[in-house]
Short mmCIF file of C-alpha atoms and ligand atoms in Angstrom, two decimals:
data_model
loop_
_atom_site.label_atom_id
_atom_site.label_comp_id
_atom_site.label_asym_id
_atom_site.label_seq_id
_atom_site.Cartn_x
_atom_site.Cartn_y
_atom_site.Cartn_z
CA UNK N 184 108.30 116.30 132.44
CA UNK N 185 106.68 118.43 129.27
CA UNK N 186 104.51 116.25 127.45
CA UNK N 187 105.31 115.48 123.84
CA UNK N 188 102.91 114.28 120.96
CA UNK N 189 102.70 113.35 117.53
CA UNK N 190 100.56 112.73 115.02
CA UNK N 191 100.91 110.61 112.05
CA UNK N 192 98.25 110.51 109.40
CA UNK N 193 99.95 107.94 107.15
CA UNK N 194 101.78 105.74 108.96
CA UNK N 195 103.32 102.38 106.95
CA UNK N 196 105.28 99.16 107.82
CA UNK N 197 108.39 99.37 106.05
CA UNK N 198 109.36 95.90 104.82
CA UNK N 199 112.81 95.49 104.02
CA UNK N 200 114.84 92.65 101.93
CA UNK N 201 117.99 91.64 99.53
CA UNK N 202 117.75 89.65 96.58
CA UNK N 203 120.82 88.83 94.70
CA UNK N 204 120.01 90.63 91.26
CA UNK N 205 116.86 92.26 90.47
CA UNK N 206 115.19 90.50 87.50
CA UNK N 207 112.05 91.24 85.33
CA UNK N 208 109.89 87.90 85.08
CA UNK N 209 111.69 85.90 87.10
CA UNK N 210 110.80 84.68 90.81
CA UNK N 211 113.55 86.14 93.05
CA UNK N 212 114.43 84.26 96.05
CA UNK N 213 114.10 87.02 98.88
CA UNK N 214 116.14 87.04 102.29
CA UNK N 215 113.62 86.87 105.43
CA UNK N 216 112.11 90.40 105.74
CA UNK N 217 112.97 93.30 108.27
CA UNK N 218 109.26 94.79 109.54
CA UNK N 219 109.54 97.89 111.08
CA UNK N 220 106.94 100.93 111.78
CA UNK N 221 107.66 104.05 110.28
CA UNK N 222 106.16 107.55 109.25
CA UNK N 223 106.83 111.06 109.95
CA UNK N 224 105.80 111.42 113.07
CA UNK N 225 106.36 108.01 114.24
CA UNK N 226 109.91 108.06 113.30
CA UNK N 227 109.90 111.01 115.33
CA UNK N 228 109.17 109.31 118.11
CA UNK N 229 110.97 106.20 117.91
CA UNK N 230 114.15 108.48 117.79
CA UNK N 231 112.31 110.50 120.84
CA UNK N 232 112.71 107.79 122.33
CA UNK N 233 116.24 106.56 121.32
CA UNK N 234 117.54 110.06 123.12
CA UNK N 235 115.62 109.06 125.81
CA UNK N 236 112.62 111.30 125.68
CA UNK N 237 109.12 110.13 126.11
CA UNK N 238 106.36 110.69 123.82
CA UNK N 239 103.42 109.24 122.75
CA UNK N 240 102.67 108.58 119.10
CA UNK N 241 99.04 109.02 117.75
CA UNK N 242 98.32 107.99 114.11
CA UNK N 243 95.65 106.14 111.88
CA UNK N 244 95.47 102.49 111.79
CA UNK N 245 92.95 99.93 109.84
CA UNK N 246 93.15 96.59 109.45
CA UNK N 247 95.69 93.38 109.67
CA UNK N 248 98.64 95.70 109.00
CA UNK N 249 97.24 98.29 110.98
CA UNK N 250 97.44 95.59 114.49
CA UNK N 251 100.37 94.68 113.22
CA UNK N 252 101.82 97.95 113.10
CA UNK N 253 100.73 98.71 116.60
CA UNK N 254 102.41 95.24 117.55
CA UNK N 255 105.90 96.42 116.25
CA UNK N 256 105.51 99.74 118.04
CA UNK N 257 104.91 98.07 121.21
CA UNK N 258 107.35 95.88 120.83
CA UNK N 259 109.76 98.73 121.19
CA UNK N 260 108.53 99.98 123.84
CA UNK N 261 106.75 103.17 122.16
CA UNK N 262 103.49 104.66 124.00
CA UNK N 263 100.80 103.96 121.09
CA UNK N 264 97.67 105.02 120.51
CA UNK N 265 96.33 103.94 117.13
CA UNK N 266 93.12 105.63 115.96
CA UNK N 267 91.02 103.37 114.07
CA UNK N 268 90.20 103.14 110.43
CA UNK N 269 88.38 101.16 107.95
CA UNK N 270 90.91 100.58 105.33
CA UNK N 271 94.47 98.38 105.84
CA UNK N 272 97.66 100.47 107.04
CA UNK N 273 99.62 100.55 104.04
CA UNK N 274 102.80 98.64 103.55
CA UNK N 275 106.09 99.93 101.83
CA UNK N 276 108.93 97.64 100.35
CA UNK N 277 112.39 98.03 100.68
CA UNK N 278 114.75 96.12 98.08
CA UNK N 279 118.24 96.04 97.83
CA UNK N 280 119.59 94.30 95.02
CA UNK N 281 123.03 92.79 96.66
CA UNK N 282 124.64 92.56 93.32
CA UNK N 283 124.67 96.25 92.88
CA UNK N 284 124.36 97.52 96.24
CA UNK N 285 121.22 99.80 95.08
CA UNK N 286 118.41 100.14 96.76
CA UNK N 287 114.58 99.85 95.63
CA UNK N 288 112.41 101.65 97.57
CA UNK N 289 108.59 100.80 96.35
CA UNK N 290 106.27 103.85 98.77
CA UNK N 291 101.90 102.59 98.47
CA UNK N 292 99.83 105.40 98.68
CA UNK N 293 97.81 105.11 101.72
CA UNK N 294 94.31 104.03 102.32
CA UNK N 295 91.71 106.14 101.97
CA UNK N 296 90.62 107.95 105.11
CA UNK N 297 86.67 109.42 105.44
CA UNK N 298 86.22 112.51 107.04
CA UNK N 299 84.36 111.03 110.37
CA UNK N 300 87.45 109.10 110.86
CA UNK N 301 90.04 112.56 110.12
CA UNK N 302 87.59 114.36 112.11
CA UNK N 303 87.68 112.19 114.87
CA UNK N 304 91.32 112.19 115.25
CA UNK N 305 91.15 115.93 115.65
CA UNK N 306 88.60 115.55 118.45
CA UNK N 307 90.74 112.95 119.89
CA UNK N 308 93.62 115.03 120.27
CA UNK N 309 91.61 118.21 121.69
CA UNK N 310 90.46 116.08 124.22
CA UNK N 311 94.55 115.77 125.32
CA UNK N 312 95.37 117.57 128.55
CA UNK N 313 98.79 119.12 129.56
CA UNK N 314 100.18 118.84 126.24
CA UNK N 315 103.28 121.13 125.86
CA UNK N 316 104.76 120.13 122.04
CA UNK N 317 102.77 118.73 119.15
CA UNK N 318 104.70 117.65 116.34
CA UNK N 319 102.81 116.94 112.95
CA UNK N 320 105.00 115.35 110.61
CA UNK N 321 104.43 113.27 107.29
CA UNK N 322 102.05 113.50 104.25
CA UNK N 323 98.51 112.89 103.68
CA UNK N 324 96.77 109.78 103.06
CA UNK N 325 93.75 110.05 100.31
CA UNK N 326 91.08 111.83 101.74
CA UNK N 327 92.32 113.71 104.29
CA UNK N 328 92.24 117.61 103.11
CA UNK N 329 94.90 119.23 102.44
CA UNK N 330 94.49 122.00 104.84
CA UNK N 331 94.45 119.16 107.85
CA UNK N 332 97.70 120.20 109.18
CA UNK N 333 95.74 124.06 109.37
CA UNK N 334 93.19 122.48 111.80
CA UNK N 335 95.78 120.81 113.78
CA UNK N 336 97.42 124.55 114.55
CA UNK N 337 93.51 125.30 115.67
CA UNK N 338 93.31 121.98 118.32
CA UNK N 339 97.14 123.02 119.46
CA UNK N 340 95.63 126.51 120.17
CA UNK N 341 92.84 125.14 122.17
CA UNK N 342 94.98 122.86 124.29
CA UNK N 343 97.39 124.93 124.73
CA UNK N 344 100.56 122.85 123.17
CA UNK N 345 102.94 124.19 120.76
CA UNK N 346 102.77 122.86 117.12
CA UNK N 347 106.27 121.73 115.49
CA UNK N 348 105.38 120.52 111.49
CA UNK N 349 107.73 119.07 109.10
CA UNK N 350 105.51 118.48 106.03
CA UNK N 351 105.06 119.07 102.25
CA UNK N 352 103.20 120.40 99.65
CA UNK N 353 99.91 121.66 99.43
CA UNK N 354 100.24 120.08 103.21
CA UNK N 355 102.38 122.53 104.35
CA UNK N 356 101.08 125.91 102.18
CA UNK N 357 97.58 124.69 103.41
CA UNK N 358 98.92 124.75 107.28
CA UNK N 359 100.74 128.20 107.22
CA UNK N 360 98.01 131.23 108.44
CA UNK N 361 97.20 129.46 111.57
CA UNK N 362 99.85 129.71 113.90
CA UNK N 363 102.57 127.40 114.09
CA UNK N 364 105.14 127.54 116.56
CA UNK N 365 108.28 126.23 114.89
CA UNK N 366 108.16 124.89 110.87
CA UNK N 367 111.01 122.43 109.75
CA UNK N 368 110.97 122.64 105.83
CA UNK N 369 113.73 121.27 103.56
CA UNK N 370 115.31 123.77 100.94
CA UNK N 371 112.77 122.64 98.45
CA UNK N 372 109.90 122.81 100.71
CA UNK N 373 110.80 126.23 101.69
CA UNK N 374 111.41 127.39 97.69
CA UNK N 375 107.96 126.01 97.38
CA UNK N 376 106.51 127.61 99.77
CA UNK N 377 107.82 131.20 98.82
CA UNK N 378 107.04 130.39 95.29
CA UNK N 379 109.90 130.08 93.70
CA UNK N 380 112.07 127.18 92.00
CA UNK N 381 114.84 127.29 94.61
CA UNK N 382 116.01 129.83 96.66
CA UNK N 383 119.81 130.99 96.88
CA UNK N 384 121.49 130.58 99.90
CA UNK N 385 121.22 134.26 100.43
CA UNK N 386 117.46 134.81 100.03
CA UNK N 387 116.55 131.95 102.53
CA UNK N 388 116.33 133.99 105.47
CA UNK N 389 114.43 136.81 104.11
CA UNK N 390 111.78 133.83 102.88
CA UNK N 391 111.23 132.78 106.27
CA UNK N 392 111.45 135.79 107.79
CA UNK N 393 108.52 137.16 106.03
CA UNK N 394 106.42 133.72 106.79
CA UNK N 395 107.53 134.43 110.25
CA UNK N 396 106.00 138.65 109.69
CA UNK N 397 103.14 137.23 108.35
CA UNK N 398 102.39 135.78 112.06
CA UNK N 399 102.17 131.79 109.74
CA UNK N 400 105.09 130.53 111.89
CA UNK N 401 107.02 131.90 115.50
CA UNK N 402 110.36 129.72 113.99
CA UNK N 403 111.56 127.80 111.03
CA UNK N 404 114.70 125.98 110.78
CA UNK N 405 115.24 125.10 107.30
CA UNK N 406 116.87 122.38 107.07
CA UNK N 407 119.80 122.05 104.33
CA UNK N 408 121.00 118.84 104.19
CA UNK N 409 125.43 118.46 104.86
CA UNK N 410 125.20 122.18 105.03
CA UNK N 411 123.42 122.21 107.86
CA UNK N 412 120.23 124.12 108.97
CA UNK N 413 119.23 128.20 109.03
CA UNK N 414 117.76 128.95 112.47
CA UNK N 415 115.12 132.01 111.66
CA UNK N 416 113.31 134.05 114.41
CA UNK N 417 111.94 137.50 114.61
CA UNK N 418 115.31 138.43 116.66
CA UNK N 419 117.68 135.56 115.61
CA UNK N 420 119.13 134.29 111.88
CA UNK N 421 122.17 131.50 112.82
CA UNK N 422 123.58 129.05 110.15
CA UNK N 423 124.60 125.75 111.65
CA UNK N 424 126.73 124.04 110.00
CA UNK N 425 126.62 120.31 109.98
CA UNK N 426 129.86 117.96 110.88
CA UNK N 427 131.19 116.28 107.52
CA UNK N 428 130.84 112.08 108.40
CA UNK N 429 130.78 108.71 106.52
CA UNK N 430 127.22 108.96 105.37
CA UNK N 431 125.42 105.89 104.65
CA UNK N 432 122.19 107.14 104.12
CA UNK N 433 120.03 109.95 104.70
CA UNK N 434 116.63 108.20 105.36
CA UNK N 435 115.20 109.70 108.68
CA UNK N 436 117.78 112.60 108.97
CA UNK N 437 114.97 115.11 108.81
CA UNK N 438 112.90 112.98 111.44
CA UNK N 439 115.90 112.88 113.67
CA UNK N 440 116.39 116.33 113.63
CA UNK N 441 113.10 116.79 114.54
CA UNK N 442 113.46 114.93 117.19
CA UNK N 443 116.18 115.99 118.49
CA UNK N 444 114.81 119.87 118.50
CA UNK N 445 111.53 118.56 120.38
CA UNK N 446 113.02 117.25 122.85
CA UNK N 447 115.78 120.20 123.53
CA UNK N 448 112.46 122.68 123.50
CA UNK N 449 111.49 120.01 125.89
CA UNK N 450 114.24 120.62 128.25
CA UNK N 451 114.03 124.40 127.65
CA UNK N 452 117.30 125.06 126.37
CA UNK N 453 117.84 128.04 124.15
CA UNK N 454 117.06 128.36 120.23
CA UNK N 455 120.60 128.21 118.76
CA UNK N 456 121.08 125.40 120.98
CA UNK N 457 117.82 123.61 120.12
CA UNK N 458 118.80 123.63 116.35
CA UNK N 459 122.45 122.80 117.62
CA UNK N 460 121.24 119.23 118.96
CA UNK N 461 118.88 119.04 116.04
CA UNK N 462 121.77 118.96 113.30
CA UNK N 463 123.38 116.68 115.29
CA UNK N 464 121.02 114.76 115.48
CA UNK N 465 120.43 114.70 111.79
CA UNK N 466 123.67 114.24 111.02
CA UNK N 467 123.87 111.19 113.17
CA UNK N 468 121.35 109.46 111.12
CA UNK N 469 123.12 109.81 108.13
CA UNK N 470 126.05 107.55 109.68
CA UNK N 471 123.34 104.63 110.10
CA UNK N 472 122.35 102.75 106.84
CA UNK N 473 119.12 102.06 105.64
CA UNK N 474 116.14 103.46 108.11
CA UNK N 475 117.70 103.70 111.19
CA UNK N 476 117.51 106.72 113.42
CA UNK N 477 120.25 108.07 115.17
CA UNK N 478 122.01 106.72 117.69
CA UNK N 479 122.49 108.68 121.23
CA UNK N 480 126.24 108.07 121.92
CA UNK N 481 126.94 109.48 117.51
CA UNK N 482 124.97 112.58 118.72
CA UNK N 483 126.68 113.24 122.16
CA UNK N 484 129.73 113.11 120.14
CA UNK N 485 128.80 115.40 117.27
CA UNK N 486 126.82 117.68 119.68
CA UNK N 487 129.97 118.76 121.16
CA UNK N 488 131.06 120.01 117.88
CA UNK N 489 128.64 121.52 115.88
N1 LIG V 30 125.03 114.60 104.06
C1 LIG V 30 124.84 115.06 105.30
N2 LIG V 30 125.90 115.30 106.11
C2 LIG V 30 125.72 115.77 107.36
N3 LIG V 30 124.52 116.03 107.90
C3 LIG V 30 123.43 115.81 107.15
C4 LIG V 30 123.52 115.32 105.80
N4 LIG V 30 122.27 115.20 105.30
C5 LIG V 30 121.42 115.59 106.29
N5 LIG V 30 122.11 115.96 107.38
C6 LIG V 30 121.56 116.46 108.66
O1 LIG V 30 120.20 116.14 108.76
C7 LIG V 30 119.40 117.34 108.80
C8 LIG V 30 118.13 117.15 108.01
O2 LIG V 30 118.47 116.77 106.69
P1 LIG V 30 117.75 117.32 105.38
O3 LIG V 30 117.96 118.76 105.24
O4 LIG V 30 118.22 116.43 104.28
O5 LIG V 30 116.22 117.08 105.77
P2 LIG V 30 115.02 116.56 104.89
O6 LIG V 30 115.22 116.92 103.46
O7 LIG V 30 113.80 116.99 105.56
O8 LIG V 30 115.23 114.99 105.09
P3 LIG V 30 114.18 113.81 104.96
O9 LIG V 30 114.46 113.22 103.61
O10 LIG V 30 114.59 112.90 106.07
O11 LIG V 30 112.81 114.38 105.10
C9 LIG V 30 120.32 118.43 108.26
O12 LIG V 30 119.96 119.68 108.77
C10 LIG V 30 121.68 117.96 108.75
O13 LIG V 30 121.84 118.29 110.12
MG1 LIG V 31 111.87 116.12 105.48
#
């Protein structure tokens, strides 16, 4: 079985409740909360794991609410391996106000990492044996550099593994240049990255194509929300288009996606097929409310449509 990693550098226990009208001053009665770990990466693998993949999810972790973080992975089931910090795991909070059916979502910016403890997350992970994929997925926490994710390509050329990022930002321009295997930007993230406010429909593939000349990245599927995803290679440019379904919300469609690709690079299957499962595996996300990842018998289902 092809061994599958990722990395998450800001990791955060999403704590979810209802309270029935949101109201300045007041003390609002809250329903019990809803802990659960989340993150780029680690979403990636919870969902991994959902398909029934295996991977095993490395990311920074300090304090109280970074034990308690590697408590609610466990309890799923999910192969952790926490790399300590100083400073507390930061904690998100999820509101929805049941008298309008809107949702609050309050994001903490994450604790501030030192370089010893950045730097010995890369040595960690060079140390890693047998690695085939590496997927690097989520922002930075305060003082991590920006060009992190460009080091990561450099310890996934020593060990040998394939890099898969899905980032933003300075992140993501930062990590181009060193040899990524396959990139998973947004439209936006894409735009940004070519320099430009947003791209037509038209002048996406040329954008990654030239990224892709450049030698930054072998593959990028850019993802476009219902429209699906562009699949660009140096001998392949395929739109997939995504199945139109009851969406309840989008959170972790671009983490399922990932996923989903990861794992059918896992099994070896094709390109167009890869980004095939992927959509429908994004897609299948957006039929679950709130956070939840998609569910394996919604992307068998879609799979055989897209
Ligand atoms: N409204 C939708 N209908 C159908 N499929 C969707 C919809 N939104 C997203 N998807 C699916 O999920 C995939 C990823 O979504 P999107 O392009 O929104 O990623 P993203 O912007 O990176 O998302 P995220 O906010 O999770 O980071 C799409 O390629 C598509 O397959
Ligand atoms: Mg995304």
């Amino acid at each position: 079985m092809p061994r599958i990693i990722t990395l998450t550098l800001n990791p955060a226990i999403d704590k979810s409740t209802t309270v029935p009208g949101l109201l300045a001053e007041h003390k609002m009665r809250c329903t019990p909360p809803k802990f659960e770990p989340g993150g780029g990466g680690i979403n990636v693998t919870r969902a991994l794991r959902k398909l029934g993949g295996e991977s095993t999810a490395f990311y920074l972790a300090g304090g109280y609410s970074g034990q308690f973080f590697t408590e609610l992975l466990q309890r799923e089931g999910v192969n952790a391996q926490p790399l300590p910090i100083a400073q507390p795991t930061r904690e998100n909070l999820i509101v929805v106000d049941t008298a309008t059916n809107q949702q609050y979502r309050f994001g903490m910016d994450g604790p501030q990492v030192s370089e010893p403890e950045w730097q010995h997350a890369l040595d960690v992970l060079s140390q890693q044996t047998a690695v085939d994929f590496l997927v690097g997925s989520g922002s930075l926490p305060p003082g991590v550099p920006t060009d992190f994710y460009g080091k990561l390509a450099n310890v996934a050329q020593i060990i040998g593994a394939k890099l898969i990022l899905d980032t933003s930002g300075e992140a993501l321009r930062q990590a181009v240049g060193k040899g990524v295997y396959l990139l998973k930007p947004n439209l936006r993230e894409l735009s940004a990255l070519a320099g430009v406010e947003e791209l037509e429909l038209d002048e996406i593939d040329d954008a990654a194509l030239e990224i892709i000349r450049r030698g930054d990245s072998q593959i990028i599927v850019v993802s476009l929300g219902a429209q699906g995803a562009l699949l660009v290679s140096e001998d392949v440019v395929e739109h997939v288009k995504a199945l139109t379904v009851k969406k309840r919300s989008t959170v972790g469609a671009g983490d399922s996606m990932v996923a989903g690709m990861t794992l059918a690079l896992s099994w070896g299957w094709p390109l167009p097929d890869v980004v095939r499962y992927g959509v429908a595996c994004g897609t299948a996300a957006t039929m679950n409310a709130g956070t939840e990842l998609c569910r394996p018998q919604d992307v068998e289902r879609l799979f055989r449509k897209v």
